[in-house]
Coordinates of C-alpha atoms in Angstrom, one line a residue:
M205 CA -12.2 14.1 -22.8
S206 CA -10.2 12.8 -25.5
K207 CA -11.2 10.3 -28.0
L208 CA -8.7 7.8 -26.9
S209 CA -10.0 8.2 -23.2
K210 CA -13.5 7.9 -24.5
A211 CA -12.9 4.8 -26.2
W212 CA -10.8 3.1 -23.6
R213 CA -13.4 3.9 -20.9
L214 CA -16.2 2.4 -23.2
L215 CA -14.2 -0.8 -24.0
A216 CA -13.6 -1.2 -20.3
A217 CA -17.1 -0.7 -19.2
G218 CA -18.5 -3.1 -21.9
A219 CA -15.7 -5.8 -20.6
T220 CA -17.0 -5.3 -17.0
L221 CA -20.8 -5.8 -18.2
A222 CA -19.7 -8.9 -20.0
L223 CA -18.6 -10.6 -16.9
S224 CA -21.6 -10.4 -15.1
A225 CA -23.1 -13.8 -15.9
A226 CA -19.8 -15.4 -15.0
L227 CA -19.8 -14.0 -11.6
V228 CA -23.5 -15.3 -11.2
A229 CA -22.7 -18.7 -12.2
A230 CA -19.5 -19.0 -10.4
A231 CA -20.8 -19.7 -6.7
P232 CA -18.3 -18.6 -3.6
S233 CA -15.7 -21.4 -2.7
G234 CA -17.2 -24.0 0.0
A235 CA -14.7 -22.9 2.4
A236 CA -15.8 -19.3 2.5
A237 CA -19.6 -20.0 2.4
Q238 CA -21.7 -17.8 4.4
D239 CA -24.4 -18.9 7.0
E240 CA -27.6 -17.5 6.3
D241 CA -27.8 -16.0 10.0
T242 CA -24.3 -14.4 9.8
D243 CA -24.0 -10.9 8.7
T244 CA -20.8 -10.6 6.5
I245 CA -19.0 -8.0 4.6
R246 CA -17.3 -9.4 1.4
I247 CA -14.4 -7.4 0.1
A248 CA -12.7 -8.2 -3.1
T249 CA -9.0 -8.4 -3.1
D250 CA -6.3 -9.7 -5.3
Q251 CA -3.2 -9.7 -3.3
E252 CA -1.5 -12.4 -1.2
V253 CA -0.7 -12.3 2.5
D254 CA 3.2 -11.6 2.8
T255 CA 3.2 -12.7 6.5
W256 CA 1.1 -12.8 9.6
N257 CA 4.0 -11.3 11.4
P258 CA 2.8 -7.6 12.2
F259 CA 6.3 -6.5 12.6
K260 CA 7.5 -7.1 9.1
A261 CA 4.2 -7.0 7.0
R262 CA 4.6 -4.8 3.9
Y263 CA 1.6 -5.6 1.5
V264 CA -1.7 -3.7 1.8
I265 CA -3.9 -6.8 2.5
T266 CA -1.9 -7.5 5.7
Y267 CA -1.8 -3.9 6.7
N268 CA -5.6 -4.0 6.6
T269 CA -5.8 -7.1 8.5
N270 CA -3.4 -6.0 10.9
L271 CA -5.4 -2.7 11.6
M272 CA -8.6 -4.8 12.3
T273 CA -6.6 -7.6 14.6
Y274 CA -4.3 -5.5 16.7
D275 CA -4.8 -2.1 18.5
T276 CA -2.2 0.7 18.9
L277 CA -1.7 2.9 21.8
I278 CA -2.8 5.9 19.8
R279 CA -5.1 5.7 16.8
I280 CA -5.3 8.0 13.8
G281 CA -8.6 9.6 14.0
A282 CA -11.4 9.8 11.3
D283 CA -12.0 13.5 10.9
G284 CA -8.6 14.5 9.9
Y285 CA -5.9 12.2 10.7
E286 CA -5.7 13.7 14.1
P287 CA -4.2 11.3 17.0
V288 CA -7.0 9.9 19.3
P289 CA -6.9 7.4 22.2
G290 CA -6.6 3.8 21.4
L291 CA -5.2 1.4 23.9
A292 CA -4.0 4.6 25.8
T293 CA -6.5 6.8 27.2
E294 CA -4.2 9.5 28.0
W295 CA -0.4 10.3 27.7
T296 CA 2.1 13.0 28.8
E297 CA 5.5 14.0 27.9
S298 CA 8.3 15.1 30.2
D299 CA 9.7 18.5 30.0
D300 CA 12.9 17.3 28.2
G301 CA 10.6 15.2 25.8
L302 CA 12.6 11.8 26.6
T303 CA 9.9 10.3 28.7
W304 CA 6.4 9.5 27.8
T305 CA 3.7 8.0 30.2
F306 CA 0.7 6.3 29.0
T307 CA -2.5 5.4 30.9
I308 CA -3.5 1.9 29.5
R309 CA -7.4 1.3 29.1
E310 CA -8.7 -0.8 31.8
G311 CA -11.0 -3.6 30.8
A312 CA -9.6 -4.1 27.4
T313 CA -9.2 -8.0 26.7
W314 CA -7.4 -10.1 24.2
S315 CA -9.6 -12.0 21.7
D316 CA -8.9 -15.3 23.7
G317 CA -10.4 -13.6 26.9
E318 CA -7.2 -13.0 28.9
P319 CA -6.7 -9.3 30.3
L320 CA -4.6 -6.8 28.3
T321 CA -2.3 -4.9 30.5
A322 CA 0.6 -2.6 30.3
A323 CA 2.8 -5.5 30.5
D324 CA 1.7 -6.3 27.1
V325 CA 2.5 -3.0 25.7
A326 CA 6.1 -2.9 27.4
Y327 CA 6.7 -6.6 26.1
T328 CA 5.7 -5.2 22.5
Y329 CA 7.9 -2.1 22.9
N330 CA 10.9 -4.2 24.3
L331 CA 10.8 -6.5 21.1
L332 CA 11.7 -3.2 18.9
I333 CA 14.5 -2.7 21.5
E334 CA 15.8 -6.0 22.0
N335 CA 15.1 -8.2 19.0
Q336 CA 17.8 -7.3 16.6
A337 CA 15.5 -8.1 13.3
I338 CA 12.6 -6.5 14.6
R339 CA 14.5 -3.5 15.4
D340 CA 16.0 -3.5 12.1
W341 CA 12.7 -3.6 10.3
N342 CA 11.5 -0.6 12.4
I343 CA 14.9 1.3 12.8
D344 CA 13.6 4.9 12.4
F345 CA 11.5 4.4 15.2
A346 CA 13.2 1.6 17.2
G347 CA 16.7 3.1 17.0
N348 CA 15.6 6.0 19.3
L349 CA 14.4 3.8 22.2
V350 CA 16.0 3.2 25.2
S351 CA 13.5 1.5 27.6
A352 CA 9.8 0.3 27.8
E353 CA 8.4 -0.3 31.3
A354 CA 5.2 -1.3 33.0
P355 CA 5.3 -0.2 36.7
D356 CA 1.6 -1.3 37.2
D357 CA -1.2 -3.0 35.0
T358 CA -2.4 0.6 33.7
T359 CA 0.9 2.4 33.3
F360 CA 3.4 2.2 30.4
V361 CA 6.7 4.3 30.4
L362 CA 8.7 4.8 27.3
T363 CA 12.0 6.5 27.2
L364 CA 13.8 7.8 24.3
K365 CA 17.2 8.8 23.4
E366 CA 16.2 12.1 21.7
A367 CA 12.8 13.9 21.8
A368 CA 10.7 13.0 19.0
P369 CA 7.0 13.9 19.9
A370 CA 5.7 13.2 16.3
E371 CA 7.3 10.0 16.1
V372 CA 5.7 8.5 19.4
I373 CA 2.3 9.9 18.7
N374 CA 1.9 8.9 15.2
R375 CA 4.0 5.7 15.0
G376 CA 1.4 3.0 15.2
I377 CA 3.1 -0.1 16.9
Y378 CA 0.7 -3.2 17.0
I379 CA 0.6 -4.2 20.4
V380 CA 0.8 -8.0 20.6
P381 CA -0.1 -10.6 23.6
E382 CA 2.8 -11.4 25.7
H383 CA 1.2 -14.7 26.7
I384 CA 1.2 -15.8 23.3
W385 CA 4.3 -14.2 21.6
S386 CA 6.6 -15.1 24.6
T387 CA 6.3 -18.8 23.6
Y388 CA 7.6 -18.3 20.1
P389 CA 11.4 -19.1 19.9
D390 CA 12.1 -16.2 17.7
P391 CA 9.4 -13.7 17.3
S392 CA 11.1 -12.2 14.1
A393 CA 10.6 -15.5 12.3
D394 CA 8.5 -16.0 9.2
D395 CA 6.5 -18.8 10.7
A396 CA 6.2 -16.7 14.2
N397 CA 2.1 -16.1 14.7
D398 CA 1.2 -18.2 11.7
Q399 CA -1.5 -20.3 14.0
L400 CA -5.1 -19.1 13.3
P401 CA -6.9 -17.8 14.8
L402 CA -4.7 -14.8 15.6
V403 CA -5.0 -13.4 19.0
G404 CA -5.4 -9.7 19.2
S405 CA -7.2 -7.1 20.8
G406 CA -8.8 -5.3 17.9
P407 CA -12.4 -5.2 16.5
F408 CA -12.0 -8.4 14.4
R409 CA -9.3 -11.2 14.1
V410 CA -8.2 -13.4 11.3
S411 CA -9.7 -16.7 11.9
E412 CA -9.3 -18.5 8.7
Y413 CA -7.0 -18.2 5.5
E414 CA -7.1 -20.2 2.3
T415 CA -4.2 -19.2 -0.1
D416 CA -5.6 -17.2 -3.1
E417 CA -9.2 -18.2 -2.1
F418 CA -10.5 -15.9 1.0
I419 CA -9.4 -14.4 4.5
R420 CA -11.9 -14.6 7.1
L421 CA -11.9 -12.2 10.2
D422 CA -14.3 -12.8 13.1
A423 CA -15.9 -9.9 15.1
N424 CA -14.4 -9.6 18.5
E425 CA -17.9 -9.2 20.5
N426 CA -16.0 -8.0 23.7
Y427 CA -14.1 -5.1 21.8
W428 CA -13.6 -2.3 24.4
D429 CA -14.9 0.2 21.9
G430 CA -18.0 -1.7 21.2
A431 CA -18.7 -4.9 19.0
P432 CA -18.8 -4.5 15.4
G433 CA -22.1 -4.4 13.5
F434 CA -21.0 -7.3 11.2
D435 CA -20.2 -10.9 12.4
E436 CA -17.5 -11.3 10.0
I437 CA -15.4 -9.7 7.3
V438 CA -14.2 -12.1 4.4
Y439 CA -11.8 -11.1 1.6
D440 CA -12.5 -12.9 -1.3
Y441 CA -9.8 -13.4 -4.1
Y442 CA -10.5 -12.5 -7.6
S443 CA -7.9 -13.0 -10.6
E444 CA -9.1 -9.9 -12.6
P445 CA -10.2 -6.4 -11.3
D446 CA -13.2 -6.6 -13.8
A447 CA -14.3 -9.9 -12.3
A448 CA -14.4 -8.2 -8.8
V449 CA -16.4 -5.3 -10.3
A450 CA -18.9 -7.8 -12.0
A451 CA -19.2 -9.7 -8.4
L452 CA -20.3 -6.3 -6.9
E453 CA -22.9 -5.8 -9.7
T454 CA -24.4 -9.2 -9.0
G455 CA -23.9 -9.1 -5.1
E456 CA -21.5 -11.7 -4.7
V457 CA -19.1 -9.1 -2.9
D458 CA -19.9 -6.0 -1.2
I459 CA -16.9 -3.8 -1.5
V460 CA -14.4 -3.3 -4.3
G461 CA -11.5 -0.9 -4.0
A462 CA -8.9 0.4 -6.6
L463 CA -11.3 1.0 -9.3
N464 CA -10.5 2.8 -12.7
P465 CA -12.7 5.4 -14.1
A466 CA -14.6 3.0 -16.4
Q467 CA -15.3 0.5 -13.8
A468 CA -16.7 3.3 -11.5
E469 CA -18.7 4.7 -14.2
A470 CA -20.2 1.1 -14.9
L471 CA -20.9 0.7 -11.3
G472 CA -22.6 4.0 -11.0
E473 CA -25.5 2.6 -13.2
Y474 CA -26.7 0.0 -10.4
D475 CA -29.1 1.4 -7.9
H476 CA -27.7 -0.9 -5.0
V477 CA -24.2 0.3 -5.5
T478 CA -22.8 3.7 -4.1
V479 CA -19.4 4.9 -6.0
N480 CA -17.0 6.7 -3.8
D481 CA -14.4 9.2 -5.6
T482 CA -12.1 11.0 -3.3
Q483 CA -8.8 12.3 -3.0
G484 CA -6.3 9.6 -2.2
R485 CA -3.0 8.8 -0.1
R486 CA -1.4 6.4 -2.5
Y487 CA 1.2 7.2 -5.1
V488 CA 2.1 5.1 -8.3
S489 CA 5.7 5.3 -9.2
L490 CA 8.5 3.8 -11.5
T491 CA 11.3 2.2 -9.6
I492 CA 14.8 2.6 -11.5
N493 CA 17.4 0.0 -10.7
H494 CA 20.3 2.5 -10.2
G495 CA 22.3 -0.3 -8.6
T496 CA 21.3 -2.6 -5.8
V497 CA 23.9 -2.7 -2.9
T498 CA 24.3 -4.0 0.4
Q499 CA 25.3 -2.0 3.5
D500 CA 28.9 -3.5 3.0
G501 CA 28.9 -2.0 -0.5
E502 CA 28.6 -5.4 -2.3
E503 CA 26.6 -5.0 -5.7
F504 CA 24.1 -7.5 -6.7
G505 CA 21.3 -7.8 -9.1
D506 CA 21.3 -7.3 -13.0
G507 CA 20.1 -3.8 -13.7
H508 CA 21.4 -2.1 -16.8
P509 CA 24.7 -0.1 -16.1
A510 CA 23.2 3.0 -17.9
L511 CA 20.6 3.2 -15.3
K512 CA 23.4 4.2 -12.7
D513 CA 23.9 7.5 -14.6
P514 CA 21.7 10.3 -13.2
A515 CA 21.6 11.9 -16.8
V516 CA 20.0 8.8 -18.1
R517 CA 17.1 8.8 -15.2
L518 CA 16.6 12.4 -15.7
A519 CA 16.2 12.0 -19.3
M520 CA 13.6 9.2 -18.6
H521 CA 11.8 11.4 -16.2
T522 CA 11.8 14.4 -18.6
A523 CA 10.2 12.1 -21.3
I524 CA 7.1 11.3 -19.4
D525 CA 4.0 13.5 -19.7
K526 CA 2.4 12.7 -16.3
Q527 CA -0.6 15.1 -16.9
A528 CA -1.3 13.1 -20.2
L529 CA -1.3 9.9 -17.9
V530 CA -3.6 11.6 -15.4
D531 CA -6.1 13.0 -18.2
T532 CA -6.0 9.5 -20.2
V533 CA -5.4 6.8 -17.9
L534 CA -7.1 8.1 -14.9
D535 CA -9.6 10.2 -16.9
G536 CA -8.7 13.0 -14.6
S537 CA -9.2 11.2 -11.4
G538 CA -5.8 12.1 -9.9
T539 CA -2.8 14.5 -10.0
P540 CA 0.6 14.4 -11.4
A541 CA 3.1 13.3 -8.6
T542 CA 6.4 15.0 -7.6
S543 CA 7.2 13.0 -4.6
L544 CA 6.4 10.2 -2.3
I545 CA 4.2 12.3 -0.2
P546 CA 0.7 12.8 -1.6
A547 CA -0.9 16.2 -1.7
I548 CA -3.6 15.0 0.7
F549 CA -1.0 15.6 3.2
E550 CA -0.4 19.5 2.3
Q551 CA 1.6 20.2 5.3
W552 CA 4.5 17.7 4.2
H553 CA 3.9 17.7 0.5
W554 CA 6.5 19.2 -2.0
D555 CA 5.2 20.6 -5.3
G556 CA 8.4 20.5 -7.3
G557 CA 8.9 24.3 -7.2
E558 CA 11.4 25.6 -9.5
D559 CA 12.9 22.0 -9.8
L560 CA 9.9 20.6 -11.4
V561 CA 10.7 18.4 -14.6
E562 CA 8.5 19.3 -17.5
F563 CA 7.9 17.0 -20.3
D564 CA 10.0 17.6 -23.1
I565 CA 11.1 15.0 -25.7
D566 CA 13.7 17.4 -27.2
E567 CA 15.1 18.3 -24.0
A568 CA 15.5 14.6 -22.9
N569 CA 17.2 13.9 -26.2
R570 CA 19.7 16.7 -25.6
I571 CA 20.4 15.5 -22.3
L572 CA 21.3 12.0 -23.5
D573 CA 23.3 13.5 -26.4
E574 CA 25.2 15.6 -24.1
A575 CA 26.0 12.6 -21.8
G576 CA 27.5 10.6 -24.7
Y577 CA 24.9 8.1 -25.5
E578 CA 24.9 7.9 -29.4
M579 CA 21.8 7.2 -31.3
G580 CA 22.2 4.2 -33.6
E581 CA 21.0 3.7 -37.0
D582 CA 18.2 1.7 -35.7
G583 CA 17.1 4.4 -33.4
I584 CA 18.6 3.0 -30.2
R585 CA 21.1 4.4 -28.3
T586 CA 24.3 2.8 -27.0
M587 CA 26.7 3.3 -24.0
P588 CA 29.4 6.1 -24.3
D589 CA 32.2 3.2 -23.8
S590 CA 30.5 0.3 -25.6
D591 CA 28.2 -0.7 -28.1
Q592 CA 25.8 -2.1 -25.5
K593 CA 22.3 -0.8 -26.3
L594 CA 20.1 1.2 -24.0
S595 CA 17.6 -1.7 -23.9
F596 CA 15.5 -2.0 -20.6
R597 CA 13.2 -4.4 -19.2
F598 CA 9.8 -2.7 -18.0
Y599 CA 8.0 -4.9 -15.4
Q600 CA 4.3 -4.4 -14.5
H601 CA 1.8 -6.0 -12.5
A602 CA 0.0 -8.5 -14.5
D603 CA -3.4 -7.7 -13.3
N604 CA -3.4 -4.0 -13.5
T605 CA -5.2 -2.7 -16.7
D606 CA -4.0 1.0 -15.7
Y607 CA -0.6 -0.1 -15.6
A608 CA -0.6 -1.8 -19.0
T609 CA -1.9 1.6 -20.5
V610 CA 0.8 3.6 -18.8
V611 CA 3.5 1.2 -20.2
Q612 CA 2.1 1.7 -23.6
F613 CA 2.3 5.5 -23.3
V614 CA 5.8 5.5 -21.5
S615 CA 7.3 3.0 -23.8
E616 CA 6.3 5.2 -26.9
W617 CA 7.9 8.3 -25.2
W618 CA 11.1 6.5 -24.5
K619 CA 11.4 5.0 -27.9
Q620 CA 11.5 8.8 -28.9
I621 CA 14.7 9.1 -27.0
G622 CA 16.4 6.2 -28.3
L623 CA 15.3 3.6 -25.6
E624 CA 14.5 0.2 -26.4
I625 CA 11.8 -1.0 -24.0
T626 CA 10.7 -4.6 -23.5
P627 CA 7.5 -4.6 -21.4
E628 CA 6.6 -7.7 -19.4
P629 CA 3.5 -8.2 -17.3
I630 CA 4.5 -10.2 -14.1
E631 CA 2.5 -11.6 -11.2
Q632 CA 2.7 -9.1 -8.2
T633 CA 4.5 -11.2 -5.7
A634 CA 7.1 -12.4 -8.4
L635 CA 7.7 -8.8 -9.5
N636 CA 8.3 -7.9 -5.9
D637 CA 10.6 -10.7 -5.4
L638 CA 12.6 -9.5 -8.6
A639 CA 12.6 -6.0 -7.4
Y640 CA 14.3 -6.9 -4.1
L641 CA 16.7 -9.1 -5.8
G642 CA 17.8 -6.3 -8.0
E643 CA 16.9 -8.2 -11.0
F644 CA 15.2 -5.6 -13.2
D645 CA 15.5 -2.4 -14.7
V646 CA 12.3 -0.4 -14.5
A647 CA 9.2 -1.8 -12.4
F648 CA 6.1 -0.3 -11.1
S649 CA 5.6 0.4 -7.4
G650 CA 3.3 2.2 -5.1
W651 CA 2.4 2.9 -1.4
G652 CA 0.0 4.1 0.9
V653 CA 1.3 6.9 2.9
G654 CA 0.2 8.1 6.3
P655 CA 0.3 11.4 8.1
N656 CA 3.7 10.9 9.5
P657 CA 6.1 11.0 6.6
T658 CA 9.2 9.3 8.4
E659 CA 8.3 5.8 7.6
Q660 CA 8.0 6.5 3.7
L661 CA 11.2 8.6 3.8
G662 CA 13.0 6.0 5.9
M663 CA 12.8 3.4 3.1
H664 CA 15.3 5.5 1.2
T665 CA 18.1 5.9 3.9
C666 CA 21.4 4.1 4.1
A667 CA 20.3 2.4 7.3
V668 CA 18.0 0.1 5.7
L669 CA 20.1 -1.1 3.0
P670 CA 20.1 -4.9 3.1
T671 CA 23.0 -6.8 4.5
L672 CA 22.2 -10.0 2.4
T673 CA 21.9 -10.4 -1.5
D674 CA 18.9 -12.9 -1.2
G675 CA 16.2 -10.4 -1.5
S676 CA 14.8 -11.5 2.0
E677 CA 15.4 -8.1 3.5
R678 CA 12.9 -5.7 2.4
S679 CA 13.1 -2.4 4.3
S680 CA 14.7 -0.4 1.5
E681 CA 12.7 0.8 -1.4
N682 CA 15.5 0.5 -4.0
S683 CA 18.7 0.7 -2.4
Y684 CA 19.0 4.5 -2.3
C685 CA 21.6 5.8 0.1
N686 CA 22.5 9.6 0.2
E687 CA 24.2 10.9 3.4
E688 CA 22.8 14.6 2.8
F689 CA 19.3 12.7 2.6
D690 CA 20.1 10.8 5.9
A691 CA 21.2 13.8 7.9
L692 CA 18.0 15.6 6.9
H693 CA 16.0 12.6 8.0
E694 CA 17.7 12.3 11.5
Q695 CA 17.0 16.0 11.9
Q696 CA 13.1 15.8 11.0
K697 CA 12.6 12.9 13.1
V698 CA 13.5 14.9 16.3
E699 CA 12.3 18.3 15.2
S700 CA 9.6 19.6 17.7
D701 CA 8.7 22.4 15.5
P702 CA 6.0 21.5 12.8
D703 CA 7.0 24.2 10.5
A704 CA 10.8 23.6 10.8
R705 CA 10.1 19.8 10.4
A706 CA 8.0 20.3 7.3
E707 CA 10.9 22.3 5.7
L708 CA 13.3 19.4 6.4
V709 CA 10.9 16.9 4.9
R710 CA 10.4 18.9 1.7
Q711 CA 14.2 19.3 1.4
Q712 CA 14.4 15.4 1.6
Q713 CA 11.7 14.9 -1.2
Q714 CA 13.7 17.6 -3.3
L715 CA 16.7 15.3 -3.2
L716 CA 14.8 12.2 -4.0
Y717 CA 13.3 14.1 -7.1
S718 CA 16.7 15.5 -8.1
D719 CA 18.3 12.0 -7.8
N720 CA 15.7 10.1 -9.8
P721 CA 15.8 6.7 -8.0
V722 CA 12.1 6.7 -8.3
I723 CA 9.8 8.6 -10.9
W724 CA 6.8 9.3 -9.2
L725 CA 4.0 9.3 -11.8
Y726 CA 0.6 10.3 -10.0
Y727 CA -1.5 10.1 -7.0
Q728 CA -4.5 8.4 -8.0
N729 CA -7.9 9.4 -6.5
N730 CA -9.1 6.5 -4.1
M731 CA -12.2 5.0 -6.4
E732 CA -14.2 2.6 -4.5
A733 CA -17.8 1.3 -4.3
Y734 CA -19.9 -0.7 -2.2
N735 CA -23.3 -2.4 -1.8
S736 CA -25.4 0.3 0.1
D737 CA -28.4 -1.9 0.0
K738 CA -26.5 -4.2 2.4
I739 CA -24.1 -1.7 4.3
S740 CA -24.8 1.3 6.1
G741 CA -22.9 3.7 8.6
M742 CA -19.4 3.3 7.4
T743 CA -17.4 6.1 8.8
T744 CA -14.9 7.6 6.2
Q745 CA -11.7 8.9 6.7
P746 CA -11.2 11.8 6.5
T747 CA -14.6 13.3 6.8
D748 CA -16.2 12.7 3.2
G749 CA -13.3 10.7 2.5
M750 CA -12.5 7.2 1.8
V751 CA -13.8 3.8 3.0
T752 CA -11.1 1.0 1.9
G753 CA -7.8 3.2 2.0
Q754 CA -8.1 4.1 5.8
E755 CA -4.9 4.7 7.9
G756 CA -4.2 4.0 11.4
F757 CA -7.5 2.2 12.1
M758 CA -10.4 0.7 10.3
W759 CA -13.4 3.1 11.5
A760 CA -15.4 2.0 8.2
Y761 CA -15.5 -1.7 9.4
L762 CA -16.1 -1.0 13.0
T763 CA -19.0 1.3 12.5
A764 CA -20.5 -0.8 9.6
Q765 CA -24.1 -1.8 10.2
P766 CA -26.3 -4.3 8.2
A767 CA -28.7 -2.0 6.1
A768 CA -32.5 -2.7 6.3
E769 CA -33.6 -5.7 4.5
S770 CA -35.6 -5.3 1.1
D771 CA -39.2 -6.1 1.4
E772 CA -39.2 -7.7 -1.8
G773 CA -38.5 -11.2 -2.2
G774 CA -36.8 -13.3 -5.1
T775 CA -33.8 -12.3 -7.2
P776 CA -33.6 -8.7 -8.2
M777 CA -34.7 -7.9 -11.7
W778 CA -31.1 -6.4 -12.3
V779 CA -29.5 -9.6 -11.8
W780 CA -31.6 -11.5 -14.5
I781 CA -30.9 -8.6 -16.8
A782 CA -27.1 -8.9 -16.3
V783 CA -27.4 -12.6 -16.8
G784 CA -29.2 -12.3 -19.9
A785 CA -26.9 -9.6 -21.5
A786 CA -23.7 -11.6 -20.4
V787 CA -24.9 -14.8 -21.8
V788 CA -25.2 -13.3 -25.1
V789 CA -21.6 -12.0 -24.9
I790 CA -20.3 -15.2 -23.7
L791 CA -22.0 -17.3 -26.6
A792 CA -20.3 -14.9 -29.1
A793 CA -16.9 -14.5 -27.4
G794 CA -16.5 -17.6 -25.3
G795 CA -14.8 -15.5 -22.6
F796 CA -16.2 -17.0 -19.2
L797 CA -13.1 -19.0 -18.4
L798 CA -10.8 -15.8 -18.8
M799 CA -12.1 -13.9 -15.8
R800 CA -13.3 -16.6 -13.6
R801 CA -13.1 -16.2 -9.9
R802 CA -10.0 -17.6 -8.6
S803 CA -10.4 -20.9 -6.7
T804 CA -7.1 -22.5 -6.5
A805 CA -3.5 -21.6 -5.5
D806 CA -2.5 -22.5 -9.2
E807 CA -4.5 -19.6 -10.4
R808 CA -2.4 -16.9 -8.6
E809 CA -2.2 -13.5 -10.2

């Protein structure tokens, strides 16, 4: 372990411990207070809800709540991401692959007590076919649909233009209740489905929400796969990651995800906390503004013109030591990234092969010299055809300490090749808004990837370029459009041979890697922790895998059971030790208010 890495970890661990008293002193908000007779799982979060419309949700928090509120026909299994029955108990494919017949589970009901039938399934899939906006958001899948019919209450028939078995089986479409959604004037509108409690068929349902305070989900006691072991799940908001860690230490929350190594190490010292460090399915990347454009070719945004040059983007990529970031920032809990499909999905993952970009400052400088970007006396390069400097804005999520460290490293490397970098921490929602408006140069991004690569790859196709310039259309990752990439994409969607399809998917990744519209930094391990004195029985995905980063279904929260109550009464000694230690820190540093629990919308990250 490097001295820098060790020092950083100790500093972060010390900061985490210093927050304990603040979290003990700060009681949960009144609206989210727990009844003593209610078994509740409290999960720390820092992300706002983008929409309650499941057809257009993009954020992790709404992905998670959608998974618990709405069922899909086929679920992704817990053992190894295999397809398993959901609302459909079985399914068959016609000989030509164009017609799929599903048997819908009998006895399933909506959370309001209404029966769920094949008519609801047909209604949902017809929204993908007939509602233009919903179709556009899901164009990779919806564009191949011809018809959706329910000949009776337990039979659903889906007809395709072209055979695409992997898409049908793996594309999780949230089934919505026709008796609710048919009352909406426009099911694609932002305000559709915004009345709580939400009506769904999943093991929980969103029942209450206060912006930047909490999200409450009540258990569906009549769930067809058995009632959950806990009465409710509450996502509590914390303005700083270390505050959430301290809340787990003191028992104010029960589950915290997205830990860094220092936080995981600090939590590992507590007997009531179980720390889980497993291979993840998420990537962290830098999005390069190579030019935002609409489908009609209208350019918008204010990205630096040099970023349109592939040579500049290649030089920037060459001047990043990804292994050093993994070793230092992640303390080895991850691997350098080569594409948008993490190594956990090895059948699709592309490892870079002979095209792998190696860290080389001299080579990066050579690339820029050869492309005509002259180095000035001030150490900053200029454009070949003007005196405009290569000065780039570098936006990061304000609440992510890992990203702040990455910015320091990358900015220093880029300085060595003549780039002037202006780092700026920005609240997550504001950063996303700027990215879709094209008003940035370099910005952090990151996505969770599932076992079917189509959706992630589809975010880089010409078909999802926006039609407007107001940033409201968010299907494209960053305006990438390449006809060769699109042709490969259409082929892989309908390729029935798994090996042949995997090769097409790897070719797509190779093109993205060579064009550098995005620089994938690393695949971070899924580091999480939970209160094992309170929660037991959580099913991980895959086996011996993760709790908080599950895909296709929330197995962990359905199977979770309240752990046996402790026989000893009173406040645990570790709480008082934490209080005493932190009080000393607070008196010395006056840091309480800096990390307090978020309680109003004015304290958004």
